[in-house]
Coordinates of C-alpha atoms and ligand atoms in Angstrom, one line a residue:
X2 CA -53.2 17.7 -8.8
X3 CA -52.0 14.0 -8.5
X4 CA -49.3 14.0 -6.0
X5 CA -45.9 13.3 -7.4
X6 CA -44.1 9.3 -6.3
X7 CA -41.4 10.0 -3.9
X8 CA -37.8 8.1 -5.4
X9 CA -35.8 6.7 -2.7
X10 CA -32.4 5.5 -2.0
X11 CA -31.8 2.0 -3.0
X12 CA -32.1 -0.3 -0.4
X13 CA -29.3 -1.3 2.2
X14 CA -27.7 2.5 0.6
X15 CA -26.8 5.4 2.7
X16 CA -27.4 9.1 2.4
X17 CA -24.7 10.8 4.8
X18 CA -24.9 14.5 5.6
X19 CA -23.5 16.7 8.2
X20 CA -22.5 15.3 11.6
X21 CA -22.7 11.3 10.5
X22 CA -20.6 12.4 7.3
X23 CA -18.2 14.3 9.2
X24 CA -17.9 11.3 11.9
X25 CA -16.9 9.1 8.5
X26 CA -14.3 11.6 6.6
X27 CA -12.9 11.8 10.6
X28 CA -12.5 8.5 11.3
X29 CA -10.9 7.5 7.8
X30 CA -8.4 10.5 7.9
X31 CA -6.6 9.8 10.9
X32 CA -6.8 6.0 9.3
X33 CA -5.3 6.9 6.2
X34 CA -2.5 9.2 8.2
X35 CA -1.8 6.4 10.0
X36 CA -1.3 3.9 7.8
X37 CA 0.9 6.7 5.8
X38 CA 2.5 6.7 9.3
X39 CA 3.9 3.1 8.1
X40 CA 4.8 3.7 4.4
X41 CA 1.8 2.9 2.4
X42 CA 1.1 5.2 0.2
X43 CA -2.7 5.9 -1.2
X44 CA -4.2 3.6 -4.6
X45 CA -7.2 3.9 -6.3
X46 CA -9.2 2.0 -8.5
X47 CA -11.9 1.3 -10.8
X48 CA -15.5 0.7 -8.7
X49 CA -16.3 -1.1 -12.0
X50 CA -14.2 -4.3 -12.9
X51 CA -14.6 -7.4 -15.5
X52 CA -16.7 -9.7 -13.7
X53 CA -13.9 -12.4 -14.7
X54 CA -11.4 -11.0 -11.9
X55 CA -13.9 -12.3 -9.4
X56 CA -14.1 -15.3 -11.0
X57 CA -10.4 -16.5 -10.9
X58 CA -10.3 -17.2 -7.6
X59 CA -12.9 -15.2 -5.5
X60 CA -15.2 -18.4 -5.4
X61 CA -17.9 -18.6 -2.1
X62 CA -19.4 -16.1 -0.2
X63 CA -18.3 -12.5 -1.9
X64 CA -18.6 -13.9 -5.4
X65 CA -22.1 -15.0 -5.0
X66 CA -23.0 -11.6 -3.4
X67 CA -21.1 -9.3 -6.1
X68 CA -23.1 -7.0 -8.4
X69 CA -22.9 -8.5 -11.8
X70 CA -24.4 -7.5 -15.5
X71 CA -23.6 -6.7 -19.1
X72 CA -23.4 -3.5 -20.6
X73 CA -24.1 -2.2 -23.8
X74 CA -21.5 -3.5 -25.4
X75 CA -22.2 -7.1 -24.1
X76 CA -19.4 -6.8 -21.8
X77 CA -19.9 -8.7 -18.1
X78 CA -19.0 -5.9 -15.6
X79 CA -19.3 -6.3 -11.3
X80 CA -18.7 -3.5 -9.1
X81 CA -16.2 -3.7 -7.2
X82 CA -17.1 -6.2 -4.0
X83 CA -14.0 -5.4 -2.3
X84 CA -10.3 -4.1 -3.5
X85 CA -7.8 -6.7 -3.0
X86 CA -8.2 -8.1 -6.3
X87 CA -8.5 -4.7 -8.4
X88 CA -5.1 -4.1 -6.4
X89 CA -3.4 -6.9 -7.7
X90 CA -4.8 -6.7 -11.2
X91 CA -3.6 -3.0 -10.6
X92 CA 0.2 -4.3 -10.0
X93 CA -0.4 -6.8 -12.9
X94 CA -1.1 -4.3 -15.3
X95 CA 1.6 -1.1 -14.0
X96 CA 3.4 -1.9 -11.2
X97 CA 5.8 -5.1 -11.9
X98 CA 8.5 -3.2 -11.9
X99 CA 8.4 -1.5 -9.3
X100 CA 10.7 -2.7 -6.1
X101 CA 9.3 -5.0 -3.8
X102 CA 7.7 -5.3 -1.3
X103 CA 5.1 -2.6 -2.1
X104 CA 2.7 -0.6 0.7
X105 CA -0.9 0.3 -0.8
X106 CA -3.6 2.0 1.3
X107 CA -7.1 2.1 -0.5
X108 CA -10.9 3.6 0.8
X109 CA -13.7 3.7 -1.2
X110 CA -17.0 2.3 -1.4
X111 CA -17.8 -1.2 -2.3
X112 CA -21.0 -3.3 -2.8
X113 CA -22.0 -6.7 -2.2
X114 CA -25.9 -8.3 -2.5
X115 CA -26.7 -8.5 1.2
X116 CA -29.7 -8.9 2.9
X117 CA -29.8 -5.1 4.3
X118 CA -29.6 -4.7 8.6
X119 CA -28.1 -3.0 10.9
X120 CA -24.3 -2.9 10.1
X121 CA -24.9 -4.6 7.2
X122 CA -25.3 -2.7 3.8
X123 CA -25.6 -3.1 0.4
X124 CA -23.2 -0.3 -0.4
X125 CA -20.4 0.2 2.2
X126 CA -16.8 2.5 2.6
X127 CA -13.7 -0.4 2.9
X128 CA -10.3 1.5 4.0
X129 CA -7.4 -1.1 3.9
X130 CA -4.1 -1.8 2.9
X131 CA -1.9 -4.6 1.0
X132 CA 1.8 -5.3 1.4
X133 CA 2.7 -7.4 -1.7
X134 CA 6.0 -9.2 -2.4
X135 CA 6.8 -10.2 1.0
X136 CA 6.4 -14.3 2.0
X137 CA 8.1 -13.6 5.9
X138 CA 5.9 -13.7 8.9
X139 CA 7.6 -10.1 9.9
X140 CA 5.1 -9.1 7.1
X141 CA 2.2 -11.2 8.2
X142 CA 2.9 -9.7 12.1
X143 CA 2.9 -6.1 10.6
X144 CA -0.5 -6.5 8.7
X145 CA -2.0 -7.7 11.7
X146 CA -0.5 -5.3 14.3
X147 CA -1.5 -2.6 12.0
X148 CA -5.0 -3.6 12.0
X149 CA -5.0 -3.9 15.5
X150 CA -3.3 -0.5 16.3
X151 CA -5.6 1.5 13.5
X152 CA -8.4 0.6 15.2
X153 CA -6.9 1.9 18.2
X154 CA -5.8 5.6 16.8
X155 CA -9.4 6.0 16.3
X156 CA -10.4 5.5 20.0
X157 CA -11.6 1.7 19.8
X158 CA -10.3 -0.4 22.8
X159 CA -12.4 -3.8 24.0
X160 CA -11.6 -5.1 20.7
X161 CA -11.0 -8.6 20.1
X162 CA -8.6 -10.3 17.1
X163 CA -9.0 -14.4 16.0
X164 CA -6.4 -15.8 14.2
X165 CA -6.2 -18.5 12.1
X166 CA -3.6 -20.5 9.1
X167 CA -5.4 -21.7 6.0
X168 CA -1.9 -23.3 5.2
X169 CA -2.8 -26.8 7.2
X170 CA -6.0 -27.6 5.6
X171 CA -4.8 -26.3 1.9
X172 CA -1.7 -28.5 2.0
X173 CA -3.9 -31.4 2.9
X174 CA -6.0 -30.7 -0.4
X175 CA -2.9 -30.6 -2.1
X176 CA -1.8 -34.0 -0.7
X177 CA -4.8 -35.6 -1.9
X178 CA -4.6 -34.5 -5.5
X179 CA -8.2 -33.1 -5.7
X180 CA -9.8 -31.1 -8.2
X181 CA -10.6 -27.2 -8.3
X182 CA -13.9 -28.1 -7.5
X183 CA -13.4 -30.6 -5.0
X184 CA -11.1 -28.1 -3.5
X185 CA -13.8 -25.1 -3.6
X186 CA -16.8 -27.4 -2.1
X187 CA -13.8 -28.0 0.5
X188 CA -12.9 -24.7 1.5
X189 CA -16.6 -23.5 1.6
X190 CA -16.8 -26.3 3.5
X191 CA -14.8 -24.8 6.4
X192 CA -16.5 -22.0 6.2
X193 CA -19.9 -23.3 6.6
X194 CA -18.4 -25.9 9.6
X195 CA -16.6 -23.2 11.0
X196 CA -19.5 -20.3 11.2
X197 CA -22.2 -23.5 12.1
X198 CA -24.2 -22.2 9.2
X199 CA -24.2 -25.9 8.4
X200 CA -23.6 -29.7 10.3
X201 CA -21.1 -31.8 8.6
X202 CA -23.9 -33.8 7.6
X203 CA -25.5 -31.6 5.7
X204 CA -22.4 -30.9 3.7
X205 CA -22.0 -34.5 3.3
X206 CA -25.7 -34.9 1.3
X207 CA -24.4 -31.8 -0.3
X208 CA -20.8 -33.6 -1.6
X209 CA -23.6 -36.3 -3.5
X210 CA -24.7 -33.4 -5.7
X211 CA -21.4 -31.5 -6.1
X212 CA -19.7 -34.9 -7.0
X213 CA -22.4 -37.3 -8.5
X214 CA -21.0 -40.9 -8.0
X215 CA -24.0 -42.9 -8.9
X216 CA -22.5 -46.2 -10.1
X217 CA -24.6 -49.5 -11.6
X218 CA -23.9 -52.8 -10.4
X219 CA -22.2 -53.8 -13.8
X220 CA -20.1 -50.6 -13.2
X221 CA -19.1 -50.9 -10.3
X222 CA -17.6 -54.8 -11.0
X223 CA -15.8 -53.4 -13.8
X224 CA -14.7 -50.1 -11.5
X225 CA -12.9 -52.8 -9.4
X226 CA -10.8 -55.0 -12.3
X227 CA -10.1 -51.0 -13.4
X228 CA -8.7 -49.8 -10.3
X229 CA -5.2 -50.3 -10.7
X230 CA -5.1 -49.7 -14.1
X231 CA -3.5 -46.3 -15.6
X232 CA -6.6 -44.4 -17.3
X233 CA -5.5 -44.9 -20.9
X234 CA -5.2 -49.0 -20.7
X235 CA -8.0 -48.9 -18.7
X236 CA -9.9 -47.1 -21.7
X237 CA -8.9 -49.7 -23.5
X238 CA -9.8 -52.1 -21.8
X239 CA -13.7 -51.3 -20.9
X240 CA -13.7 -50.6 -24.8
X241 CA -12.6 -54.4 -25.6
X242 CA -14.6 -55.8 -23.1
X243 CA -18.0 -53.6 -24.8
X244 CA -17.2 -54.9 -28.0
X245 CA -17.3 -58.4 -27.0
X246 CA -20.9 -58.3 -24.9
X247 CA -23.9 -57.3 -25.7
X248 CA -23.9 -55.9 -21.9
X249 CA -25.2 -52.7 -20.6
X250 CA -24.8 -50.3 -23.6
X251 CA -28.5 -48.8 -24.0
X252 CA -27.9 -48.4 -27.3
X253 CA -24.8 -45.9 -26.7
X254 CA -21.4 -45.9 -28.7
X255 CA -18.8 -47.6 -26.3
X256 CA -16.3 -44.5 -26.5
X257 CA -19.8 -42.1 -24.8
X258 CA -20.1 -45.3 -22.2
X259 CA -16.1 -45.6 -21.1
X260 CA -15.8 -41.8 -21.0
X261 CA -19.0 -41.7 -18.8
X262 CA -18.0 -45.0 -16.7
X263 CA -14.0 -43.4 -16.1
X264 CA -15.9 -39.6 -15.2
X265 CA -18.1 -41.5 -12.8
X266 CA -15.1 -44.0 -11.5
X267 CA -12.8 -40.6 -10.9
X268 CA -15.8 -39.1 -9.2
X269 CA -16.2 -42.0 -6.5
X270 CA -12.1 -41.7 -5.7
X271 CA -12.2 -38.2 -5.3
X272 CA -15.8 -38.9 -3.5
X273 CA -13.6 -41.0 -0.9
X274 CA -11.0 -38.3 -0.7
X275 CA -13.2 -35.7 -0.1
X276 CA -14.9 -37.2 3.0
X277 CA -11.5 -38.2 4.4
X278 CA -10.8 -34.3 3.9
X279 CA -14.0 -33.7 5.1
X280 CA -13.1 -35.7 8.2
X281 CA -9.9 -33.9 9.0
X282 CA -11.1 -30.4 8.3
X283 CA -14.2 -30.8 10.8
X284 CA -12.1 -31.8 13.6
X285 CA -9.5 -29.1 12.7
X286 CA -12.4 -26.5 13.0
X287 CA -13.6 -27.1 15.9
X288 CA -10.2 -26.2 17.2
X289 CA -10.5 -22.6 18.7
X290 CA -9.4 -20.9 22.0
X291 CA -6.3 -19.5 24.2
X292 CA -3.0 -19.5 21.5
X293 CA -0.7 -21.6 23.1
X294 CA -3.5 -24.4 23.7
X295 CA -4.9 -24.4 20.5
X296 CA -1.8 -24.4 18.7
X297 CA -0.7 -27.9 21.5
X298 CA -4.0 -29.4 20.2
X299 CA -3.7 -28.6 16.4
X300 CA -0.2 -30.0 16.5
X301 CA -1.3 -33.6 18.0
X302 CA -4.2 -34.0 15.2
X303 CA -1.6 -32.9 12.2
X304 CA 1.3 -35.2 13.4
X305 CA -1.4 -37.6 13.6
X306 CA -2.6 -36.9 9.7
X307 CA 1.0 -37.3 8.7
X308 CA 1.2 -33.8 7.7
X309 CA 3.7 -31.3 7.4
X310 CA 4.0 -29.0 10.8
X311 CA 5.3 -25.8 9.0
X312 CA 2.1 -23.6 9.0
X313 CA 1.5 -24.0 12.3
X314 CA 5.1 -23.4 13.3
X315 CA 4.6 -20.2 11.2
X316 CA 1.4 -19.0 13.0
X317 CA 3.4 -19.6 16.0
X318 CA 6.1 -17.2 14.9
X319 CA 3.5 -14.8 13.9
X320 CA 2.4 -14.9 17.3
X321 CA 5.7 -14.5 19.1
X322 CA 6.0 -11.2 16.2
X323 CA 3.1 -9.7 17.5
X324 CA 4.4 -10.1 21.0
X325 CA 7.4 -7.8 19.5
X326 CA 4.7 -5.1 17.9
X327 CA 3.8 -4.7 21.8
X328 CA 0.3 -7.0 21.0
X329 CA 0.8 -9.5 23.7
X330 CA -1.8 -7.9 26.1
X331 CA -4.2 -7.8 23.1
X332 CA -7.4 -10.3 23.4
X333 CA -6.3 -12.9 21.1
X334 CA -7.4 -16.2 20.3
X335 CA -6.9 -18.7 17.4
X336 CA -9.3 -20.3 15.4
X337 CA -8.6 -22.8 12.8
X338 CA -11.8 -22.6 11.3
X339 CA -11.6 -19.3 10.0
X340 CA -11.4 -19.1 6.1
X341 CA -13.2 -16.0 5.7
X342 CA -15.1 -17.2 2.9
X343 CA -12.8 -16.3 -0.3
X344 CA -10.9 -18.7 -2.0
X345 CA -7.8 -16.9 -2.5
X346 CA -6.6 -17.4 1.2
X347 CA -3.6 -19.1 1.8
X348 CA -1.6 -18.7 5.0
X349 CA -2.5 -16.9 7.8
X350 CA -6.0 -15.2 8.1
X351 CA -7.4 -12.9 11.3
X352 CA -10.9 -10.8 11.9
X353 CA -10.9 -8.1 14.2
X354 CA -14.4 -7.8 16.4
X355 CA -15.9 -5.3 18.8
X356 CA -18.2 -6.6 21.5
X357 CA -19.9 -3.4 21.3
X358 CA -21.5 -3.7 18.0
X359 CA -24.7 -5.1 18.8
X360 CA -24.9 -7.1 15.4
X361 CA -22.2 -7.2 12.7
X362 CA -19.6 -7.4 15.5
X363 CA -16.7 -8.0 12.6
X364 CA -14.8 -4.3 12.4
X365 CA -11.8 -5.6 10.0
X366 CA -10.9 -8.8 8.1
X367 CA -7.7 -9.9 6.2
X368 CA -5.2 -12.5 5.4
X369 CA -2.1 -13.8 3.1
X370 CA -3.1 -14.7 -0.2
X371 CA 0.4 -16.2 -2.2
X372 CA -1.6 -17.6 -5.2
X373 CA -3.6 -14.2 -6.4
X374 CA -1.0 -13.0 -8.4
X375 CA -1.0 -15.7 -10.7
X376 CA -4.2 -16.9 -11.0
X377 CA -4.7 -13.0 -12.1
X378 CA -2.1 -13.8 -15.3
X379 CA 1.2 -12.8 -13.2
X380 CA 4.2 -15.2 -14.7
X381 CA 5.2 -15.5 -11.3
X382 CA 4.4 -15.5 -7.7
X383 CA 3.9 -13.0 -5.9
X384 CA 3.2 -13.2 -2.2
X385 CA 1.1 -10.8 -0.6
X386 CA -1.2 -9.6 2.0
X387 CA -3.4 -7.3 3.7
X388 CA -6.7 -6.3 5.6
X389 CA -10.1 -4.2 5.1
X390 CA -12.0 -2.9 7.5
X391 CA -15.5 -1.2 7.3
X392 CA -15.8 2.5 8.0
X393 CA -19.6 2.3 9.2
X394 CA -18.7 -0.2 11.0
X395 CA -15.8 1.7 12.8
X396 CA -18.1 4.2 13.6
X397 CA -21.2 2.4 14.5
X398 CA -18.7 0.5 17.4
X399 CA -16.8 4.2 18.5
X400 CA -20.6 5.3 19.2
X401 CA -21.9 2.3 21.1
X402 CA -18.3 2.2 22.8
X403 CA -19.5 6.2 23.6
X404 CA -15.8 7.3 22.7
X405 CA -16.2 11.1 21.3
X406 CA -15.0 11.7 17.9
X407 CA -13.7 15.4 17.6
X408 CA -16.2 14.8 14.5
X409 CA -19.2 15.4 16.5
X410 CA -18.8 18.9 16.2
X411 CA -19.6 19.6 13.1
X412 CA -18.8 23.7 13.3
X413 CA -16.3 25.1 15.6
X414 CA -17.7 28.8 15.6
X415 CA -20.7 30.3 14.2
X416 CA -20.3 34.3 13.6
X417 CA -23.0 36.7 13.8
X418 CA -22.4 40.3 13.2
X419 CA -25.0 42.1 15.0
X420 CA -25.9 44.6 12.4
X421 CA -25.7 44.6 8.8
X422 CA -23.0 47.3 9.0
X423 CA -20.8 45.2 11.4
X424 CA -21.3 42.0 8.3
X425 CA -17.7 43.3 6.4
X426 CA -16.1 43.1 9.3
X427 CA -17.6 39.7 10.8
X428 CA -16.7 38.2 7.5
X429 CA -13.0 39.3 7.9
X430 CA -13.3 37.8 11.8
X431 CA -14.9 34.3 10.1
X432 CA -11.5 34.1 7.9
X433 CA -9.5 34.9 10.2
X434 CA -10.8 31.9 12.9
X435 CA -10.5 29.6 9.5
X436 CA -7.0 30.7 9.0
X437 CA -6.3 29.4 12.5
X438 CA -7.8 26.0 11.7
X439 CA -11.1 26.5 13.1
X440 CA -14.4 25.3 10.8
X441 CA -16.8 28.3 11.0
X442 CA -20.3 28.9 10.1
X443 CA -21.7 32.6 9.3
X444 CA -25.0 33.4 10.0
X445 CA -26.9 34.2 6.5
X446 CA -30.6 34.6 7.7
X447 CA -30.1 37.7 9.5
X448 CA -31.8 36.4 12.4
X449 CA -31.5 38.0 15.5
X450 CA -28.7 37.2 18.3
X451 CA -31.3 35.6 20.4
X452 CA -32.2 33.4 17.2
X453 CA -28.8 32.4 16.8
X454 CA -27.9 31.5 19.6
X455 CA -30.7 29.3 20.1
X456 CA -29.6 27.5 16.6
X457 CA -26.3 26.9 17.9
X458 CA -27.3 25.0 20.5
X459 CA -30.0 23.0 18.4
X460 CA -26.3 22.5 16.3
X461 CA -24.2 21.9 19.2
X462 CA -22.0 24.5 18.1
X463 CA -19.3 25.3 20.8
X464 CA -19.0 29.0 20.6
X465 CA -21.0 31.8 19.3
X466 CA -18.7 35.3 17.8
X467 CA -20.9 38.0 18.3
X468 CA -19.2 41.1 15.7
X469 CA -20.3 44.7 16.1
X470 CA -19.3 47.7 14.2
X471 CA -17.3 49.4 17.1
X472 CA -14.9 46.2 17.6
X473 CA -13.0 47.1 13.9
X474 CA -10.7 49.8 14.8
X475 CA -9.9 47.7 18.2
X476 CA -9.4 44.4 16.4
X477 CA -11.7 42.3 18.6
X478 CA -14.7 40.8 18.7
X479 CA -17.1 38.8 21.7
X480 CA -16.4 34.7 21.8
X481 CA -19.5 33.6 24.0
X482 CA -18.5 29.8 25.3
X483 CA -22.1 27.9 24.6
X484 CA -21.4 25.3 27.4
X485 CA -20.6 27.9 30.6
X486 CA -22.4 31.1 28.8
X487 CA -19.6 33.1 29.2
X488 CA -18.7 36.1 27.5
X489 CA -15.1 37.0 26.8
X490 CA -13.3 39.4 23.9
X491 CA -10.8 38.0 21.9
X492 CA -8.6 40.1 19.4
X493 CA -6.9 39.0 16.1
X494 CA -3.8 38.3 18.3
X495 CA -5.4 36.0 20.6
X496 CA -7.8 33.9 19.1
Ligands
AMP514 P1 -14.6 -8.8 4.2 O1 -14.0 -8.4 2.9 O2 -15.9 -9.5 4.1 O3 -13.7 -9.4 5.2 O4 -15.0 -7.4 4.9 C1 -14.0 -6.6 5.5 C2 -14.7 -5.6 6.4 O5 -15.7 -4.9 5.7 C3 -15.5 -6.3 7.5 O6 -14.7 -6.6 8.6 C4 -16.6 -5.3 7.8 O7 -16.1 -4.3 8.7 C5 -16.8 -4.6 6.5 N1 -18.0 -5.2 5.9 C6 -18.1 -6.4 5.2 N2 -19.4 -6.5 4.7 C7 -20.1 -5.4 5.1 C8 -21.4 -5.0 4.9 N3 -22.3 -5.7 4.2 N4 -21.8 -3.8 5.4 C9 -21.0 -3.1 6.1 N5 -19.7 -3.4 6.3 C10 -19.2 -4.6 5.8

């Protein structure tokens, strides 16, 4: 008979069962009780969400790594790659008026293309929370010391948090009047400079592409009598000057050439702009280190750009807040090259990390995001923000960290009833050690003490009930302690 093709799991996809499983539902229940703890209350959303709520401002690393495709209907569906947005689109759609500010706790599984490894996966369990409609930095400490202190309920110590203020660099932007896309080839720009996935001059040969500036000679002299021109005289212009040479048209109509020739003209401003940016942002990055010297050093290059000092004064007060949430002793250091690769940052950012994790060493991610609400179709702003972190990643660091998690033990008890006429009564001893919060296991194989107890130990089960018909009328039974071996009766009283 031709043997039958095994299916398996999809790649970068887990199958978790027993201990692992248990370590997972442990872990995110005393998360979600402790972010209850502080007021947010639970959310859930759709895994599957119109592509298009990616696209409004997701831009860079998630977007390009999100589960796209069309259905049957022809509708262009992701799953979910994380939750912030389906939480704001969530507010959009039910919760505007509901009083602000508003404390939202979400876990559930999310998926993003990645090249499967260790602590990396293709499907993974985000737990977070969001705190929408509140601009203060009390709100920005809280996130952050909550982050911090979660990770901490669970058992996780050594852990290290980097800060950082997207405000400096997005302000700049602003100043310089750029496009969307200038703008997006800037921020992925940090993000590249600021992970060394890339040199500055790479992005450079990259900016020629993004922005093509490729001017003629003839252009360029008529770029320059342009220049201080408005567009709309300057259209006419180029227009009167074509109709009075027979110049460089190539046989084109003058209104394709001047549209082309303005495009192109725009392009090689913003071109200009962009490197200035550029400029900036690079030695911004590379700014990173103990709080109060890195903030010393990022204030000297912004008074130098002529730009405004407020975002750095408010990562200050952040940090002075955390002080206040009883974070000063925490590992913390600032880094103004972290923008976290979405586009709909906009203040203050932080990732948590554990030096334990041999590879993925990121446990938790967030940051302020002012402008999601509206680029999602809210008529006005609504500031918000929040953190993620990954379960399996929480878990991978508590085991290499070797902090026990009660979860390890799968099963309390396991009963055995050492003859089929003592099994009544071992059942009504298994309820009663369930009613008392314990999770036991009876034994259904009928295998033989001996057997059993040599299957509790395989399991790690703690203790081993041994039932026997005599014990009813007394109302005990025999607890046998797996670690020590020792024997000792227990009654419904005592347990
Ligand atoms: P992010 O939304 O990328 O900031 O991710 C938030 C958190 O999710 C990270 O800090 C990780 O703990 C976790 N995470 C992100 N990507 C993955 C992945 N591919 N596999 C497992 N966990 C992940």
């Amino acid at each position: 008979m031709k043997k039958a093709i095994s299916v398996e799991r999809v790649k970068g996809t887990s199958d978790q069962m027993g201990a692992e499983r248990a370590a997972v539902r442990c872990i995110q229940g005393i998360l979600q009780d402790f972010l209850a703890s502080y007021g947010y209350l639970e959310i859930d959303t759709p895994v599957l969400e119109h592509t298009e709520l990616y696209l409004r401002k997701g831009g860079g690393g998630v977007l390009s790594k999100t589960y796209a495709f069309t259905d049957q209907g022809g509708r262009r569906l992701s799953l979910r790659p994380e939750f912030t947005a389906s939480v704001m689109r969530a507010y959009i759609e039910h919760g505007q008026g509901l009083p602000l500010p508003l404390r939202w706790q979400y876990c559930g599984p999310v998926f993003r293309y990645e090249r499967p490894q260790q602590g990396r996966y293709r499907q993974f369990t985000q737990l977070g929370l969001e705190l929408l409609g509140s601009a203060s930095p009390r709100a920005d400490a809280e996130v952050v010391a909550l982050a911090c202190r979660a990770l901490e309920a669970v058992g996780l110590k050594h852990y290290h948090l980097v800060l950082g203020h997207l405000g400096t660099a997005l302000q700049l932007l602003e100043s310089l009047g750029l496009s969307e896309r200038a703008k997006t080839f800037l921020l992925l720009a940090i993000d590249q400079l600021s992970s060394k996935e890339r040199k500055l001059e790479e992005i450079i040969r990259d900016l020629e592409e993004a922005i093509p500036v490729r001017v003629s000679e003839e252009e360029a002299k008529l770029g320059a009598s342009l220049h201080s021109l408005e567009p709309a005289e300057a259209q006419l212009m180029v227009y009167g000057l074509l109709r009075d040479s027979n110049g460089f048209t190539g046989g084109r109509e003058p209104e394709e050439i001047v549209g082309r020739l303005l495009r192109k003209l725009a392009n090689r401003d913003e071109k200009k702009r962009v490197e200035q940016a550029l400029d900036f942002v690079a030695q911004l990055c590379r700014i990173k280190g103990e709080p109060a010297k890195a903030l010393a050093r990022a204030k000297a290059l912004v008074t130098k750009a002529n730009l405004d000092l407020n975002p750095l004064m408010q990562l200050a007060h952040i940090i002075q807040l955390l002080g206040e949430h009883g974070l000063e002793g925490a590992n913390i250091t600032l880094d103004f090259g972290l923008a976290r690769g979405l586009a709909y940052y906009t203040g203050m950012v932080f990732e948590i990390y554990h030096e334990r994790l041999a590879k993925e060493r990121q446990l938790c991610g967030g940051g302020r995001y002012d402008g999601l609400a509206r680029a999602l179709g809210s008529a006005r702003d609504i500031p918000a923000l929040g953190f993620a972190c990954g379960l399996e990643r929480v878990k991978e660091a508590l085991e290499a960290a070797g902090g026990p998690t009660q979860s390890n033990l799968p099963v309390d008890a396991l009963v055995v009833s050492r003859t089929p006429r003592a099994y009544a009564y071992a059942l009504r001893v298994a309820d009663f050690l369930r009613g008392a919060g314990k999770r036991v296991e009876m034994d259904t194989k009928e295998r033989s003490v001996r057997a059993n107890l040599e299957y509790a130990g395989r399991r790690r089960i703690p203790q081993v009930v041994l039932v026997e018909e005599g014990d009813a009328p007394r109302h005990r039974f025999l607890v046998r302690d797996m670690e020590s071996g020792e024997e000792r009766y227990a009654s419904f009283g005592t347990a």
